Amino acid sequence: MISRLHDPDYDRWACQIKRTGGCRQPIHLRGKVEHYDQATGRLLHRYSTTTEPNGVLRVPCKTRRVTRCPACAEVYRADTYQLVRAGLVGGKGVPETVKSHPCLFVTLTAPSFGAVHTRREKNGKTLPCHARRNAETCPHGQAMSCTDRHSSDDPRLGEPLCAECYDYDGSVLFNAISPELWRRFTLALRRRFARLNGLTVKAMRSQVSIAFAKVAEYQRRGVVHFHAVIRLDGPDGPDTPPPAWATADDLDQAVQHAAAAVTAEVKPLGRAFRWGTQLDSRRITLEGDLTDQAVAAYIAKYATKAAECVGTLDRRIQPLDDLNALPVREHARRLIAACMRLGSRSGLADLRLTHWAHMLGFRGHFSTKSRRYSTTLGALRAAREEHMRTEEITTGRLPLFDEDTVLVVAHWQYAGQGLSLGEQLLAAALTGVPLPSVGGGPR
Ligand SMILES: [Zn+2]
Ligand SMILES: [Zn+2]
Ligand SMILES: [Zn+2]
């Protein structure tokens, strides 16, 4: 910290760090950007990192994982919020008339893989976990009952009553196959909606399109479930209104049917998976219980969470890692072990379970949307970068050229990542983003 403070380049370094917005693990780039006049070949402007502190430019890591970098994850969360919200009320290139399109908020859950400790509430009172009068005893001598009233921070929540009985293989296979199950759900939904209105899917496409935005969320037991916004549009997406016959009630019926009907099979094991019986489908309205704002905030919240909220790791597990030594709870360890064991079977190579063991088998994207739902994360990023560039030009760091007449040549090289401990302290003071807690602790 002292050597950084006394460095003659300190001011420039501090400026770089402020511009990363408090990124905890900035990426170091070495390189240059040159602007040439296309007609004459004359060099108009050159930026090189050789004059920067340590000869590198520090840029944000742009991760979406809050455990790795809270500042960058916050940017991702805010972008996701804007993206989902634009699809509900308009903005960012989506017309405001989209508000009047029928729209549902749907939660698809995973099936049961064995009884787990749960917290249930009724009228503000916590109920016993699994109160059974004549509880069976499992083959391992465990009574299938738990009369505890678990507090919301009880570490046993989501853990099985009997770990020996729990279907760990099923749990990780469901996570692995869930993106395919989702894909089949969207196809079945379109088919059913068309049939309810006496049309073929092809005929429907010239009148109605169905748009989706979804996020995956880990439940405490370590399986993913999906929250989705499902909206009816006209044939050309959000710019066109759906016909009057395309109603939210029909959409809801089609959702119920598709969720119950679809299966996805892990062929080599002959195991088929379907959604759990708990299905939630509700209309999104501008007022009332389920508003556009609530939905957008809810989806954005989950976009930055990953499996670590279940108590697993936020990094890949290496083949030589000692599973017993991993700093995770027993339930997560067994899920990871199931991934490693099944992942080594040649017939299941497609599922890449070893590679995604730290995600408990899930290798899908956390937030996805159909092409015409709203704007894209890329467009939001481009808009922000354009804003930064304008700022650079007005503050004189970059010259203003007419884009068509200038040739830009850039060479960048990755030169490392992160901050030293001393730099972390300075960065926290400069950006107001708190330091990571030392020693980990419960997550
Ligand atoms: Zn970052
Ligand atoms: Zn319990
Ligand atoms: Zn048992």
Coordinates of C-alpha atoms and ligand atoms in Angstrom, one line a residue:
M1 CA 0.0 0.0 0.0
I2 CA 2.8 2.3 0.9
S3 CA 4.8 1.6 -2.3
R4 CA 1.7 2.2 -4.4
L5 CA 0.9 5.5 -2.6
H6 CA 4.5 6.7 -3.2
D7 CA 4.6 5.6 -6.8
P8 CA 4.9 8.7 -9.1
D9 CA 2.1 7.2 -11.2
Y10 CA -0.3 7.0 -8.2
D11 CA -2.8 9.6 -9.5
R12 CA -3.1 7.8 -12.8
W13 CA -3.4 4.4 -11.1
A14 CA -6.2 5.8 -8.8
C15 CA -7.9 7.2 -11.9
Q16 CA -7.9 3.7 -13.5
I17 CA -9.2 2.1 -10.3
K18 CA -12.0 4.6 -10.0
R19 CA -13.0 3.9 -13.6
T20 CA -13.3 0.1 -12.9
G21 CA -16.1 1.0 -10.5
G22 CA -14.7 -0.9 -7.6
C23 CA -14.0 -4.1 -9.5
R24 CA -12.3 -6.6 -7.1
Q25 CA -10.3 -8.4 -9.7
P26 CA -9.6 -6.0 -12.6
I27 CA -8.1 -7.5 -15.8
H28 CA -4.7 -6.0 -16.8
L29 CA -4.3 -5.3 -20.5
R30 CA -1.1 -4.4 -22.3
G31 CA -1.3 -2.9 -25.8
K32 CA -2.1 0.1 -27.9
V33 CA -4.8 1.7 -30.1
E34 CA -3.8 3.7 -33.1
H35 CA -6.1 6.0 -35.2
Y36 CA -5.0 6.5 -38.9
D37 CA -6.4 8.8 -41.5
Q38 CA -7.8 6.3 -44.1
A39 CA -7.1 8.6 -47.1
T40 CA -3.5 9.5 -46.3
G41 CA -2.4 6.8 -43.8
R42 CA -1.2 9.5 -41.4
L43 CA -1.2 8.6 -37.7
L44 CA -3.7 10.8 -36.0
H45 CA -3.6 9.6 -32.5
R46 CA -1.9 6.8 -30.5
Y47 CA -2.8 5.5 -27.1
S48 CA -0.4 3.0 -25.6
T49 CA -0.3 1.4 -22.1
T50 CA 3.5 2.0 -21.9
T51 CA 2.8 5.3 -20.1
E52 CA 0.3 3.7 -17.7
P53 CA 1.2 2.6 -14.2
N54 CA 3.1 -0.7 -14.5
G55 CA 2.5 -0.5 -18.3
V56 CA -1.0 -1.9 -18.1
L57 CA -4.6 -0.7 -18.3
R58 CA -6.9 -2.0 -15.7
V59 CA -10.4 -2.8 -16.9
P60 CA -13.4 -4.3 -15.0
C61 CA -13.7 -8.2 -14.9
K62 CA -17.4 -8.0 -15.8
T63 CA -18.3 -11.2 -14.0
R64 CA -21.9 -11.9 -13.1
R65 CA -21.0 -13.8 -9.9
V66 CA -21.5 -11.7 -6.8
T67 CA -19.1 -13.8 -4.8
R68 CA -16.3 -13.0 -7.2
C69 CA -16.8 -9.3 -7.7
P70 CA -19.8 -7.4 -6.1
A71 CA -19.2 -4.3 -8.2
C72 CA -19.3 -6.0 -11.6
A73 CA -22.1 -8.3 -10.6
E74 CA -24.2 -5.2 -9.6
V75 CA -23.7 -3.8 -13.2
Y76 CA -24.9 -7.2 -14.6
R77 CA -27.9 -7.2 -12.2
A78 CA -28.9 -3.7 -13.1
D79 CA -28.6 -4.5 -16.9
T80 CA -30.7 -7.6 -16.4
Y81 CA -33.3 -5.6 -14.6
Q82 CA -33.5 -3.1 -17.4
L83 CA -33.7 -5.9 -20.0
V84 CA -36.6 -7.6 -18.2
R85 CA -38.4 -4.4 -17.4
A86 CA -38.1 -3.1 -21.0
G87 CA -40.0 -6.3 -22.1
L88 CA -42.8 -5.5 -19.6
V89 CA -43.3 -1.7 -19.9
G90 CA -41.3 -0.7 -22.9
G91 CA -38.1 1.5 -23.2
K92 CA -34.6 0.7 -24.6
G93 CA -36.1 0.4 -28.1
V94 CA -39.2 -1.5 -27.1
P95 CA -42.5 0.5 -27.6
E96 CA -44.6 1.3 -24.5
T97 CA -47.6 -0.4 -26.1
V98 CA -46.0 -3.7 -25.0
K99 CA -47.6 -3.0 -21.6
S100 CA -51.0 -4.1 -23.0
H101 CA -49.8 -7.5 -24.2
P102 CA -51.0 -10.5 -22.2
C103 CA -48.1 -11.6 -19.9
L104 CA -47.5 -14.3 -17.3
F105 CA -44.9 -14.9 -14.6
V106 CA -44.3 -18.6 -14.4
T107 CA -42.2 -20.7 -12.0
L108 CA -41.3 -24.3 -13.0
T109 CA -39.8 -26.4 -10.2
A110 CA -37.8 -29.6 -10.0
P111 CA -39.4 -32.8 -8.8
S112 CA -38.6 -34.4 -5.4
F113 CA -35.4 -36.4 -5.0
G114 CA -36.2 -37.3 -1.4
A115 CA -37.6 -35.6 1.7
V116 CA -35.6 -32.5 2.8
H117 CA -35.8 -30.2 5.8
T118 CA -38.0 -27.3 5.0
R119 CA -39.3 -24.1 6.5
R120 CA -43.0 -23.7 6.1
E121 CA -45.1 -20.8 7.3
K122 CA -48.8 -20.3 7.8
N123 CA -50.4 -17.0 9.0
G124 CA -46.9 -15.8 10.1
K125 CA -46.2 -18.9 12.2
T126 CA -43.5 -21.4 11.4
L127 CA -44.9 -24.9 11.1
P128 CA -43.1 -28.2 12.0
C129 CA -40.8 -29.4 9.2
H130 CA -42.1 -32.9 8.5
A131 CA -44.6 -33.8 11.2
R132 CA -45.8 -37.4 10.6
R133 CA -47.9 -39.2 13.2
N134 CA -46.8 -42.7 12.2
A135 CA -43.6 -41.8 10.5
E136 CA -41.9 -44.6 8.5
T137 CA -38.4 -45.6 9.3
C138 CA -36.1 -45.8 6.3
P139 CA -33.8 -48.8 5.7
H140 CA -31.0 -46.8 7.3
G141 CA -32.9 -46.5 10.6
Q142 CA -33.8 -42.9 10.1
A143 CA -37.4 -41.9 11.0
M144 CA -38.9 -40.0 8.1
S145 CA -40.1 -37.2 10.4
C146 CA -38.8 -33.9 11.8
T147 CA -40.9 -31.8 14.1
D148 CA -38.4 -28.9 14.3
R149 CA -39.6 -25.5 13.4
H150 CA -36.6 -24.4 11.4
S151 CA -35.4 -20.8 11.5
S152 CA -34.7 -19.2 8.1
D153 CA -30.9 -19.4 8.7
D154 CA -30.9 -23.1 9.8
P155 CA -28.1 -24.8 7.9
R156 CA -30.1 -28.0 7.8
L157 CA -32.7 -26.4 5.4
G158 CA -32.6 -28.2 2.0
E159 CA -30.7 -31.1 3.4
P160 CA -32.2 -34.6 3.3
L161 CA -33.8 -36.4 6.2
C162 CA -31.7 -39.4 5.2
A163 CA -28.7 -38.8 3.0
E164 CA -28.4 -42.5 2.2
C165 CA -31.9 -42.5 0.7
Y166 CA -31.6 -39.2 -1.1
D167 CA -31.4 -39.5 -4.9
Y168 CA -28.2 -37.5 -5.5
D169 CA -27.8 -38.9 -9.0
G170 CA -31.3 -37.8 -9.9
S171 CA -30.7 -34.4 -8.6
V172 CA -27.6 -33.6 -10.6
L173 CA -29.0 -35.4 -13.7
F174 CA -32.1 -33.2 -13.5
N175 CA -29.9 -30.0 -13.4
A176 CA -27.9 -31.3 -16.4
I177 CA -31.0 -32.1 -18.5
S178 CA -33.1 -29.0 -17.3
P179 CA -32.1 -26.7 -20.3
E180 CA -33.4 -29.4 -22.7
L181 CA -36.5 -29.8 -20.6
W182 CA -37.0 -26.0 -20.8
R183 CA -36.6 -26.1 -24.6
R184 CA -39.2 -28.8 -24.9
F185 CA -41.5 -26.9 -22.7
T186 CA -41.4 -23.8 -24.9
L187 CA -42.1 -26.0 -28.0
A188 CA -45.0 -27.8 -26.3
L189 CA -46.4 -24.4 -25.1
R190 CA -46.4 -23.0 -28.6
R191 CA -48.0 -26.2 -30.0
R192 CA -50.7 -26.2 -27.3
F193 CA -51.5 -22.5 -27.7
A194 CA -51.9 -22.9 -31.4
R195 CA -54.2 -25.9 -31.0
L196 CA -56.4 -24.1 -28.4
N197 CA -57.1 -21.6 -31.1
G198 CA -57.6 -24.1 -33.9
L199 CA -54.3 -23.3 -35.7
T200 CA -51.2 -25.1 -36.7
V201 CA -47.9 -23.7 -35.2
K202 CA -47.0 -22.5 -38.7
A203 CA -50.3 -20.8 -39.2
M204 CA -50.1 -19.2 -35.7
R205 CA -46.7 -17.7 -36.5
S206 CA -48.1 -15.3 -39.0
Q207 CA -50.4 -13.9 -36.3
V208 CA -48.8 -14.4 -32.8
S209 CA -45.4 -14.9 -31.4
I210 CA -44.6 -16.0 -27.8
A211 CA -41.6 -14.3 -26.1
F212 CA -39.7 -15.5 -23.1
A213 CA -37.2 -14.2 -20.5
K214 CA -36.1 -16.6 -17.8
V215 CA -33.6 -17.1 -15.0
A216 CA -32.4 -20.2 -13.2
E217 CA -32.5 -20.2 -9.4
Y218 CA -30.9 -22.8 -7.1
Q219 CA -33.1 -24.1 -4.4
R220 CA -31.5 -24.9 -1.1
R221 CA -31.5 -28.6 -1.9
G222 CA -29.2 -27.9 -4.9
V223 CA -31.6 -28.3 -7.8
V224 CA -32.4 -25.4 -10.2
H225 CA -35.9 -24.1 -10.9
F226 CA -36.8 -21.5 -13.5
H227 CA -38.7 -18.2 -13.3
A228 CA -39.9 -16.9 -16.6
V229 CA -41.8 -14.0 -18.1
I230 CA -43.9 -15.3 -21.0
R231 CA -45.6 -12.7 -23.2
L232 CA -47.9 -12.8 -26.3
D233 CA -46.9 -10.5 -29.2
G234 CA -48.0 -9.9 -32.7
P235 CA -46.2 -11.6 -35.6
D236 CA -43.3 -9.1 -35.6
G237 CA -42.5 -9.2 -31.9
P238 CA -43.1 -6.5 -29.3
D239 CA -43.7 -3.8 -31.9
T240 CA -46.9 -5.4 -33.0
P241 CA -50.0 -6.1 -30.8
P242 CA -51.3 -9.7 -30.6
P243 CA -54.7 -10.3 -32.1
A244 CA -57.7 -10.0 -29.7
W245 CA -58.3 -13.8 -29.6
A246 CA -54.8 -14.4 -28.1
T247 CA -55.6 -14.2 -24.4
A248 CA -53.7 -14.6 -21.1
D249 CA -56.2 -17.4 -20.1
D250 CA -55.3 -19.5 -23.2
L251 CA -51.6 -18.8 -22.5
D252 CA -52.1 -20.0 -18.9
Q253 CA -53.9 -23.1 -20.1
A254 CA -51.1 -23.9 -22.5
V255 CA -48.5 -23.3 -19.8
Q256 CA -50.3 -25.8 -17.5
H257 CA -50.5 -28.4 -20.2
A258 CA -46.9 -28.1 -21.5
A259 CA -45.4 -28.1 -18.0
A260 CA -47.2 -31.4 -17.2
A261 CA -46.6 -33.0 -20.6
V262 CA -42.9 -32.7 -21.4
T263 CA -40.1 -35.1 -20.4
A264 CA -36.4 -35.2 -21.2
E265 CA -34.5 -38.5 -21.1
V266 CA -31.0 -39.4 -20.1
K267 CA -30.9 -42.2 -22.6
P268 CA -27.9 -44.3 -21.4
L269 CA -29.5 -44.6 -18.0
G270 CA -33.1 -44.9 -19.2
R271 CA -34.2 -42.2 -16.9
A272 CA -36.8 -39.6 -17.9
F273 CA -37.2 -36.3 -16.1
R274 CA -40.1 -34.0 -15.9
W275 CA -41.0 -30.8 -14.0
G276 CA -42.1 -31.0 -10.4
T277 CA -45.8 -30.8 -9.6
Q278 CA -45.5 -27.3 -8.0
L279 CA -46.2 -24.9 -10.9
D280 CA -46.9 -21.3 -10.4
S281 CA -48.4 -19.2 -13.2
R282 CA -49.7 -15.7 -12.6
R283 CA -50.6 -12.7 -14.6
I284 CA -48.3 -9.7 -14.5
T285 CA -50.2 -6.4 -14.2
L286 CA -49.3 -2.8 -13.8
E287 CA -51.0 -2.6 -10.4
G288 CA -51.9 -5.2 -7.9
D289 CA -49.9 -8.1 -6.4
L290 CA -47.6 -8.9 -9.2
T291 CA -46.3 -5.7 -10.8
D292 CA -43.8 -5.4 -13.7
Q293 CA -41.3 -3.8 -11.3
A294 CA -41.6 -6.6 -8.8
V295 CA -41.0 -9.2 -11.5
A296 CA -38.1 -7.4 -13.0
A297 CA -36.4 -7.0 -9.6
Y298 CA -37.0 -10.6 -8.7
I299 CA -35.5 -12.0 -11.9
A300 CA -32.5 -9.6 -11.8
K301 CA -31.8 -10.7 -8.2
Y302 CA -31.3 -14.3 -9.3
A303 CA -29.3 -13.4 -12.3
T304 CA -26.2 -12.8 -10.1
K305 CA -26.5 -15.8 -7.9
A306 CA -25.1 -19.2 -8.7
A307 CA -24.7 -22.5 -6.9
E308 CA -22.5 -21.0 -4.1
C309 CA -25.7 -19.9 -2.4
V310 CA -26.3 -23.6 -1.8
G311 CA -22.9 -23.8 -0.1
T312 CA -20.7 -25.0 -2.9
L313 CA -17.7 -23.5 -4.6
D314 CA -17.5 -20.6 -7.1
R315 CA -14.8 -22.3 -9.1
R316 CA -14.3 -25.4 -11.2
I317 CA -13.4 -28.6 -9.4
Q318 CA -10.2 -30.1 -10.7
P319 CA -9.7 -33.8 -11.2
L320 CA -7.0 -33.9 -8.5
D321 CA -9.1 -32.0 -5.9
D322 CA -9.7 -34.0 -2.7
L323 CA -13.4 -34.0 -2.4
N324 CA -13.2 -34.6 1.3
A325 CA -11.1 -31.5 1.8
L326 CA -13.4 -29.1 -0.1
P327 CA -14.8 -26.5 2.3
V328 CA -18.4 -27.4 1.6
R329 CA -21.3 -29.0 3.6
E330 CA -21.9 -32.7 3.3
H331 CA -25.0 -32.3 1.1
A332 CA -23.0 -30.2 -1.4
R333 CA -20.1 -32.7 -1.3
R334 CA -22.4 -35.6 -2.1
L335 CA -23.9 -33.7 -5.0
I336 CA -20.4 -32.9 -6.3
A337 CA -19.4 -36.5 -5.9
A338 CA -22.4 -37.6 -7.9
C339 CA -21.3 -35.3 -10.7
M340 CA -17.8 -36.6 -10.6
R341 CA -18.9 -40.3 -10.6
L342 CA -21.5 -39.9 -13.3
G343 CA -19.3 -37.6 -15.3
S344 CA -16.7 -40.4 -15.7
R345 CA -19.1 -42.6 -17.5
S346 CA -18.5 -42.5 -21.2
G347 CA -22.2 -42.7 -22.2
L348 CA -22.9 -39.5 -20.2
A349 CA -20.0 -37.5 -21.6
D350 CA -22.4 -35.1 -23.4
L351 CA -23.7 -33.8 -20.0
R352 CA -20.2 -32.7 -19.0
L353 CA -21.0 -33.3 -15.4
T354 CA -17.3 -33.3 -14.2
H355 CA -16.8 -29.9 -15.8
W356 CA -19.9 -28.5 -14.1
A357 CA -19.6 -30.3 -10.8
H358 CA -19.2 -27.0 -8.9
M359 CA -22.6 -26.0 -10.4
L360 CA -24.1 -29.3 -9.3
G361 CA -24.5 -30.4 -12.8
F362 CA -26.3 -27.3 -14.3
R363 CA -24.5 -26.0 -17.3
G364 CA -27.2 -23.7 -18.8
H365 CA -27.2 -20.0 -18.8
F366 CA -28.6 -18.2 -15.8
S367 CA -30.6 -15.7 -17.7
T368 CA -31.8 -16.2 -21.2
K369 CA -34.5 -14.8 -23.4
S370 CA -36.0 -15.4 -26.8
R371 CA -34.7 -13.2 -29.6
R372 CA -37.5 -10.7 -29.6
Y373 CA -38.2 -10.3 -25.8
S374 CA -36.6 -6.9 -25.5
T375 CA -33.2 -5.4 -25.9
T376 CA -30.0 -7.4 -25.3
L377 CA -27.3 -7.2 -22.6
G378 CA -24.9 -6.4 -25.5
A379 CA -26.9 -3.4 -26.5
L380 CA -27.0 -2.1 -23.0
R381 CA -23.2 -2.5 -22.7
A382 CA -22.6 -0.8 -26.0
A383 CA -24.7 2.1 -24.9
R384 CA -22.7 2.4 -21.7
E385 CA -19.4 2.2 -23.6
E386 CA -20.6 4.8 -26.0
H387 CA -21.3 7.1 -23.0
M388 CA -17.8 6.5 -21.6
R389 CA -16.3 7.2 -25.0
T390 CA -18.2 10.5 -25.3
E391 CA -16.9 11.4 -21.9
E392 CA -13.3 10.6 -22.9
I393 CA -13.7 12.8 -26.0
T394 CA -15.1 15.7 -24.1
T395 CA -12.4 15.5 -21.4
G396 CA -9.7 15.5 -24.1
R397 CA -8.3 12.0 -23.6
L398 CA -9.5 10.8 -26.9
P399 CA -9.6 13.0 -30.0
L400 CA -12.9 13.2 -31.9
F401 CA -12.7 11.9 -35.4
D402 CA -15.3 11.3 -38.1
E403 CA -15.7 7.5 -37.9
D404 CA -15.9 6.8 -41.6
T405 CA -12.5 8.4 -42.4
V406 CA -10.5 6.9 -39.6
L407 CA -8.9 3.4 -39.4
V408 CA -8.6 2.1 -35.9
V409 CA -5.9 -0.5 -35.2
A410 CA -5.8 -2.1 -31.7
H411 CA -3.5 -4.6 -30.2
W412 CA -4.4 -6.0 -26.7
Q413 CA -2.7 -8.6 -24.6
Y414 CA -3.8 -10.1 -21.4
A415 CA -1.2 -9.3 -18.7
G416 CA -2.8 -10.6 -15.5
Q417 CA -5.6 -9.9 -13.2
G418 CA -6.4 -8.7 -9.7
L419 CA -5.1 -6.4 -7.0
S420 CA -2.5 -6.9 -4.3
L421 CA -3.7 -6.7 -0.7
G422 CA -2.5 -3.2 -0.3
E423 CA -4.1 -2.2 -3.5
Q424 CA -7.4 -3.7 -2.4
L425 CA -7.4 -1.4 0.7
L426 CA -6.7 1.6 -1.5
A427 CA -9.3 0.6 -4.1
A428 CA -11.9 0.2 -1.3
A429 CA -11.1 3.7 -0.1
L430 CA -11.2 5.1 -3.6
T431 CA -14.5 3.5 -4.8
G432 CA -16.4 3.0 -1.6
V433 CA -16.9 -0.7 -2.4
P434 CA -16.2 -2.7 0.8
L435 CA -13.4 -5.2 1.0
P436 CA -14.0 -9.0 0.8
S437 CA -14.5 -10.5 4.2
V438 CA -11.4 -12.3 5.4
G439 CA -11.5 -16.0 6.0
G440 CA -14.7 -16.8 4.1
G441 CA -17.2 -17.7 6.8
P442 CA -20.7 -19.0 6.1
R443 CA -22.1 -18.0 2.7
Ligands
ZN1 ZN -15.1 -7.0 -11.4
ZN2 ZN -36.5 -30.6 9.6
ZN3 ZN -32.4 -43.9 4.6

